[in-house]
Short mmCIF file of C-alpha atoms in Angstrom, two decimals:
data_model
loop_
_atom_site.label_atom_id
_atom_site.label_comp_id
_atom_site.label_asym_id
_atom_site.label_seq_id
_atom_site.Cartn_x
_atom_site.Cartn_y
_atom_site.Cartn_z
CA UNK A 1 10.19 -79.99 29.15
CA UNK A 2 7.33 -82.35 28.79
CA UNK A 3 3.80 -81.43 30.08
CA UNK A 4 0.80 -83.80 30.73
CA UNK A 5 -2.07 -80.88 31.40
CA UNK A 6 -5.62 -81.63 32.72
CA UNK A 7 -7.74 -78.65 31.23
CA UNK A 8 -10.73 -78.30 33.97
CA UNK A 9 -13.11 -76.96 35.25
CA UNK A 10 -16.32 -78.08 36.88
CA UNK A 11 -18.82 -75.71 35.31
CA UNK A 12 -20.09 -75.96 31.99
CA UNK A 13 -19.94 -73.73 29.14
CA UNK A 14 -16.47 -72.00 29.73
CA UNK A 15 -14.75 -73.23 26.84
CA UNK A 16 -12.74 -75.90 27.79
CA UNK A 17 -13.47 -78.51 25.11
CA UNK A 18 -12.18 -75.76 22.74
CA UNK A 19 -9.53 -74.79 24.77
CA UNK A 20 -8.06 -78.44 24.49
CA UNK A 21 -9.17 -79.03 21.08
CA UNK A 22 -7.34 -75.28 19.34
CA UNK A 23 -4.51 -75.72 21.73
CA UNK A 24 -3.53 -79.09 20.84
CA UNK A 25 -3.32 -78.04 17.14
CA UNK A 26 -1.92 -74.83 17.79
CA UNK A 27 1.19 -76.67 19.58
CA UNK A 28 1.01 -79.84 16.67
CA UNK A 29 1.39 -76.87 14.17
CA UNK A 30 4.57 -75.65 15.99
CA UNK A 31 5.80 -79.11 15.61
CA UNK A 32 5.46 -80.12 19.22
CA UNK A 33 4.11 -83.61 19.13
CA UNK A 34 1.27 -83.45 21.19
CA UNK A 35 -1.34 -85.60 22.48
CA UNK A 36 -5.23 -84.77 23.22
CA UNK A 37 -7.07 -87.55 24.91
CA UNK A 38 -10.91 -86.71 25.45
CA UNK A 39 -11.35 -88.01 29.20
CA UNK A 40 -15.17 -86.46 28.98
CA UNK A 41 -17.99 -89.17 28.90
CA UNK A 42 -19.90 -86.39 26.78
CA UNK A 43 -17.56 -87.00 23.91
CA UNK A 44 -17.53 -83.38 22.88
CA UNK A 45 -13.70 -83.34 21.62
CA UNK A 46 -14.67 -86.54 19.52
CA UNK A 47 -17.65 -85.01 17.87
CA UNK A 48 -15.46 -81.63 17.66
CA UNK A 49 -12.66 -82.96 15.58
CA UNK A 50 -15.18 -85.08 13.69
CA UNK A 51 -13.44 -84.52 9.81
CA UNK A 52 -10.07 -84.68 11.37
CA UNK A 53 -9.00 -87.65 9.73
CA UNK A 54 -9.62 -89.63 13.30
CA UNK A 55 -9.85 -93.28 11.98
CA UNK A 56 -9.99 -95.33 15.17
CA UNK A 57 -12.46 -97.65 16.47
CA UNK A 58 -11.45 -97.95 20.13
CA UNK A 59 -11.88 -95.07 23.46
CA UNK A 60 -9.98 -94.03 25.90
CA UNK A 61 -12.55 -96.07 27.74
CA UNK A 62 -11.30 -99.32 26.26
CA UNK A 63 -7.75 -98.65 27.72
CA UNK A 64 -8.69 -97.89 30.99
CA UNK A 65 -10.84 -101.41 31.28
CA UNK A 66 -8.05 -103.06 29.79
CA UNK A 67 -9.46 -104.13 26.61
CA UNK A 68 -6.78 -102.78 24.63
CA UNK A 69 -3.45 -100.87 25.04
CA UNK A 70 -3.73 -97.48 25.30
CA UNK A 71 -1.13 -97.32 22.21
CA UNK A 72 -3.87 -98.91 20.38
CA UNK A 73 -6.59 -96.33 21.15
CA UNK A 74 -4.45 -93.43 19.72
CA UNK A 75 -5.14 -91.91 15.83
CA UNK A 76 -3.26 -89.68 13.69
CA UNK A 77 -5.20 -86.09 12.86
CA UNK A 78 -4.91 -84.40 9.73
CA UNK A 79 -1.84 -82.60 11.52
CA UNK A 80 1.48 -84.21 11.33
CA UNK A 81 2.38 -83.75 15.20
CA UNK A 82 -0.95 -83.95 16.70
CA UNK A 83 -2.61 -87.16 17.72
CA UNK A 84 -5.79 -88.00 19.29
CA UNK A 85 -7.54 -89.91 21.79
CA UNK A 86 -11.16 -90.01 21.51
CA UNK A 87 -13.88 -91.04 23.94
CA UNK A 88 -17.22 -92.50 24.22
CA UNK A 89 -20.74 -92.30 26.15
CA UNK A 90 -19.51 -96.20 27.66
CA UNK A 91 -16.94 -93.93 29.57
CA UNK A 92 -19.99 -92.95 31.85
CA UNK A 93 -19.65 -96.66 33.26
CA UNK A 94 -16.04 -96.44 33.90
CA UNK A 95 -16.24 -94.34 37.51
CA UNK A 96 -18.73 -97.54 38.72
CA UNK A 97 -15.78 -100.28 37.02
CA UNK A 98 -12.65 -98.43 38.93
CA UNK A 99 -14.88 -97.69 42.55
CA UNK A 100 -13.72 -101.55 43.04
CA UNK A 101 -10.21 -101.13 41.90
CA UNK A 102 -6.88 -100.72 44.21
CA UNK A 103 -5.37 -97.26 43.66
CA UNK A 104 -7.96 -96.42 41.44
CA UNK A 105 -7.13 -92.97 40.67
CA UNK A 106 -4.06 -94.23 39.21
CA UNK A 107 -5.59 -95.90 36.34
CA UNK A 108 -4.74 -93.13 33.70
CA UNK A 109 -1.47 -92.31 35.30
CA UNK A 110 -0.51 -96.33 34.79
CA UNK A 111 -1.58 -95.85 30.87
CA UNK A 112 0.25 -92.59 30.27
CA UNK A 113 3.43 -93.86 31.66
CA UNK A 114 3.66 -96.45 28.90
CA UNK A 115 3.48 -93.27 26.34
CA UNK A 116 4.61 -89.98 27.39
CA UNK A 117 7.92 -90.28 26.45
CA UNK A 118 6.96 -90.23 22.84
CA UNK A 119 5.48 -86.63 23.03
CA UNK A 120 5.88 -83.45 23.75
CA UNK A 121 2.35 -82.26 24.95
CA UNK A 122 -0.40 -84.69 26.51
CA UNK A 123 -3.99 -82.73 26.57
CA UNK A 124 -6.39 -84.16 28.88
CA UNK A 125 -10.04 -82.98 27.99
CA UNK A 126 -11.84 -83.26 31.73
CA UNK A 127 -15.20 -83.94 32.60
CA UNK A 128 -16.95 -81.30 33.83
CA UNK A 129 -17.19 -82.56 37.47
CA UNK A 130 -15.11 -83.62 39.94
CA UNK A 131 -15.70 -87.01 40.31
CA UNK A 132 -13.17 -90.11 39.99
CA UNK A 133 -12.70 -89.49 36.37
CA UNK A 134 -11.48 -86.04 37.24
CA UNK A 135 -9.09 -87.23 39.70
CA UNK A 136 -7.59 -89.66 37.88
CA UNK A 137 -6.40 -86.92 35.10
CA UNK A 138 -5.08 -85.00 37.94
CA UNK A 139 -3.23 -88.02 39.35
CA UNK A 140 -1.40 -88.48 35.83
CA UNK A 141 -0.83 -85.00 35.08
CA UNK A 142 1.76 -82.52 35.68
CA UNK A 143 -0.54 -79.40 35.26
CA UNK A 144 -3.70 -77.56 35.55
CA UNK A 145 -4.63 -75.26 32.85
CA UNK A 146 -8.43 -73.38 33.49
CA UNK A 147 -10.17 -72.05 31.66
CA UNK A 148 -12.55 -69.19 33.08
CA UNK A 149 -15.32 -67.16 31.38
CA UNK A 150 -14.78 -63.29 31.82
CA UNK A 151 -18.19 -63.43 34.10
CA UNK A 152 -19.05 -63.42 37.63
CA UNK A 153 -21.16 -66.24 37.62
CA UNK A 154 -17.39 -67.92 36.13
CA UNK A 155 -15.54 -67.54 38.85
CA UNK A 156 -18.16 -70.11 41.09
CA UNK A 157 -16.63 -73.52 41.82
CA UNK A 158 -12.93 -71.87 41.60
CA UNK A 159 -12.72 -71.72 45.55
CA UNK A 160 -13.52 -75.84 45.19
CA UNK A 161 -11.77 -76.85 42.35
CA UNK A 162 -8.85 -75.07 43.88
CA UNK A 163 -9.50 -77.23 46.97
CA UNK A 164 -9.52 -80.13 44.97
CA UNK A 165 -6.20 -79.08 43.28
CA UNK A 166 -4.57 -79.05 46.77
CA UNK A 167 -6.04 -82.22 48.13
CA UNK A 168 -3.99 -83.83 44.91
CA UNK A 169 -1.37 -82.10 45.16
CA UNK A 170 -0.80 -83.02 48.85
CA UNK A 171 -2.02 -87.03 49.09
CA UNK A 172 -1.48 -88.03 45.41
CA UNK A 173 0.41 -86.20 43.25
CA UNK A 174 3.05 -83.33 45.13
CA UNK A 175 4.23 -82.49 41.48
CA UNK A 176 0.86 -81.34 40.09
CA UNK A 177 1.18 -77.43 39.18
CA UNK A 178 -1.05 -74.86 38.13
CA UNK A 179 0.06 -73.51 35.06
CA UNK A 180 -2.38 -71.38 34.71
CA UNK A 181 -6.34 -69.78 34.81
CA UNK A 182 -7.12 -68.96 30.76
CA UNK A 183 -9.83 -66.15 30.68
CA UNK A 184 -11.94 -67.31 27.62
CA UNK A 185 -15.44 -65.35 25.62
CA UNK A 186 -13.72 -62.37 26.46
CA UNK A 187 -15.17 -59.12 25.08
CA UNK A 188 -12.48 -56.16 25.38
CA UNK A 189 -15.70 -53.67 25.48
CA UNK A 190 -17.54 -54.79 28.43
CA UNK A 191 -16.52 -53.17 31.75
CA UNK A 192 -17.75 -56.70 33.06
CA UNK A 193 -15.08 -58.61 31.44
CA UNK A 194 -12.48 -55.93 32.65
CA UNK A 195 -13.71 -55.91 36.33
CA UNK A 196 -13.52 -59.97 36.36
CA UNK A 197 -9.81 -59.85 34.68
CA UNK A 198 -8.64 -57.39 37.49
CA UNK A 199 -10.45 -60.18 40.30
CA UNK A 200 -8.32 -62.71 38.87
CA UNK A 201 -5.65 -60.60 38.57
CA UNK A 202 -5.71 -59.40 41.95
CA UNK A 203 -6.56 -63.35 43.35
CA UNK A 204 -4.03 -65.41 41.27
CA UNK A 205 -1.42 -63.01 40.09
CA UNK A 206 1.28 -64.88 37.90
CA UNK A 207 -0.99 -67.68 37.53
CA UNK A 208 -2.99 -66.04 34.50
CA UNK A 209 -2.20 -66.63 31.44
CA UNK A 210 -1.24 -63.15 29.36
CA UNK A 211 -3.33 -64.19 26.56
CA UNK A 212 -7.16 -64.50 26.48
CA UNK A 213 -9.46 -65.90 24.07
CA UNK A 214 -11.96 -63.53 22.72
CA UNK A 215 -15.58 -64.18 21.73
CA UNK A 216 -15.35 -64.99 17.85
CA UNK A 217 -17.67 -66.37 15.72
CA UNK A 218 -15.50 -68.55 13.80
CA UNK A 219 -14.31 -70.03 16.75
CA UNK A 220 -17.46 -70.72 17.34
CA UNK A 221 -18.63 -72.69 13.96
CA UNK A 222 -15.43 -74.72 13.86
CA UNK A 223 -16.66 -77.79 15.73
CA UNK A 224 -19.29 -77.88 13.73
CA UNK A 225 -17.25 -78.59 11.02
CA UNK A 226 -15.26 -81.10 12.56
CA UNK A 227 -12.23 -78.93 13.02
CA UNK A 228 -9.87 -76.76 15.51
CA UNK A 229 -10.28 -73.24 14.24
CA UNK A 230 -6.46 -72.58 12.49
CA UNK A 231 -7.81 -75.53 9.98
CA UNK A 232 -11.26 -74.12 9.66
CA UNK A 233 -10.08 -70.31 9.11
CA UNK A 234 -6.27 -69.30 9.27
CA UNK A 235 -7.63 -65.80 9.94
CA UNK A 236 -9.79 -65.63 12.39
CA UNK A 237 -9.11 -64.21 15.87
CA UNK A 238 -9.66 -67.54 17.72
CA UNK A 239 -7.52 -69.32 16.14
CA UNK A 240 -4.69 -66.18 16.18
CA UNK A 241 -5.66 -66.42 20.08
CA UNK A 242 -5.01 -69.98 21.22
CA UNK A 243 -1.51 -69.84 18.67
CA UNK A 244 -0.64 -66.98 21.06
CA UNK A 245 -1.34 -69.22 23.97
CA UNK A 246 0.63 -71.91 22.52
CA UNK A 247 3.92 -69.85 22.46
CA UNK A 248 3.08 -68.70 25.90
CA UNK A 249 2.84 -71.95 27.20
CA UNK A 250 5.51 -73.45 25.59
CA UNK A 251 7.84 -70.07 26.68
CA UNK A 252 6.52 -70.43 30.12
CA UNK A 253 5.70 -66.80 30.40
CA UNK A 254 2.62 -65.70 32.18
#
């Protein structure tokens, strides 16, 4: 079954650029053709996949003005079934441009529709706010994935983005779905990250994900390079992590 997923969340910091980045080649590697379009105006999935063989001059930006067709925006990766979106510091701008527009939240929902039959997966790399930019990814997609930092201070803004969620889901879009809270920076050691897994546990039940992504230094070092983390080092535990999150996803079993 096809997916369009918005990976969100409104705080900083809680690895969701690298959750859409390592997930999008984890499922290209599995030979699901999958799509990651960077929807942040900080561009951080663009600088991330830097030496990734993106050769494109146009933004996700440019589509949603109507300068070009969003099939002209996309680039091949380095990986056979994973393709790429990337974005720009003019998407800043865009919220002001659309404020004008009739069904404005639409906007990315009206561009995906002209693609998403050619792939499996569509990744949507969300600003870290919930602003009109935000909404519009939830309009077009078909689920939530987020990700959460085994902290307290993490689990702030859930109650609200949550909120936001159902707002969607009720006016806009009744198919949107959460498929799923991801606890990321994990550290199996700390009785912290234990006594935040059983919160979530205890709060969202079947709606976390089985695997979690553990604190690893490779993980780390890979956008640095340009790369998601299975191209950077086969080996390491991050990219072992979001493979296992892959298959999860794509068995539905959580």
């Amino acid at each position: 079954m096809k997916k369009i997923i918005s990976i969100i969340n409104q705080k900083g910091g809680v690895g969701k650029t690298t959750t859409a980045i390592n997930l999008a080649a984890s499922l290209g590697i599995l030979e699901k053709k999958t799509l990651l379009i960077d929807f942040d105006p900080q561009a951080n999935a663009t600088t991330g996949l830097k030496n990734f063989d993106i050769e494109n001059d146009f933004s996700i930006y440019d589509a949603m003005i109507g300068n070009k067709k969003i099939v002209d925006t996309i680039s091949n990766t380095s990986l056979e079934y994973m393709y790429f979106i990337k974005s720009d510091a003019n998407l800043v701008g865009c919220e002001i441009e659309l404020v004008s527009l009739a069904n404005r939240e639409k906007q990315l929902l009206k561009l995906i529709n002209k693609i998403k039959k050619n792939y499996d997966y569509i990744l949507i790399d969300c600003p870290p706010s919930l602003g009109l930019l935000t909404l519009n990814a939830l309009t077009a997609s078909s689920d939530v994935l987020i990700p959460i930092q085994s902290e307290f201070f993490a689990l702030e803004g859930l109650k609200s983005l949550q909120e936001t969620i159902k707002i969607v889901k009720k006016n806009i879009n009744e198919k949107l779905n959460i498929l799923g809270l991801l606890i990321t920076m994990h550290t199996k050691r700390l009785k912290l990250s234990k006594k935040v897994e059983k919160l979530l546990k205890r709060n969202f039940k079947n709606k976390l994900f089985i695997t979690k992504i553990n604190r690893n230094v490779r993980l780390a070092e890979a956008p640095d390079d340009g790369k998601p983390a299975i191209m950077y080092d086969v080996n390491c535990s991050g990219a072992k992590d979001y493979m296992k999150l892959a298959l999860e996803i794509i068995n539905e079993k959580k």
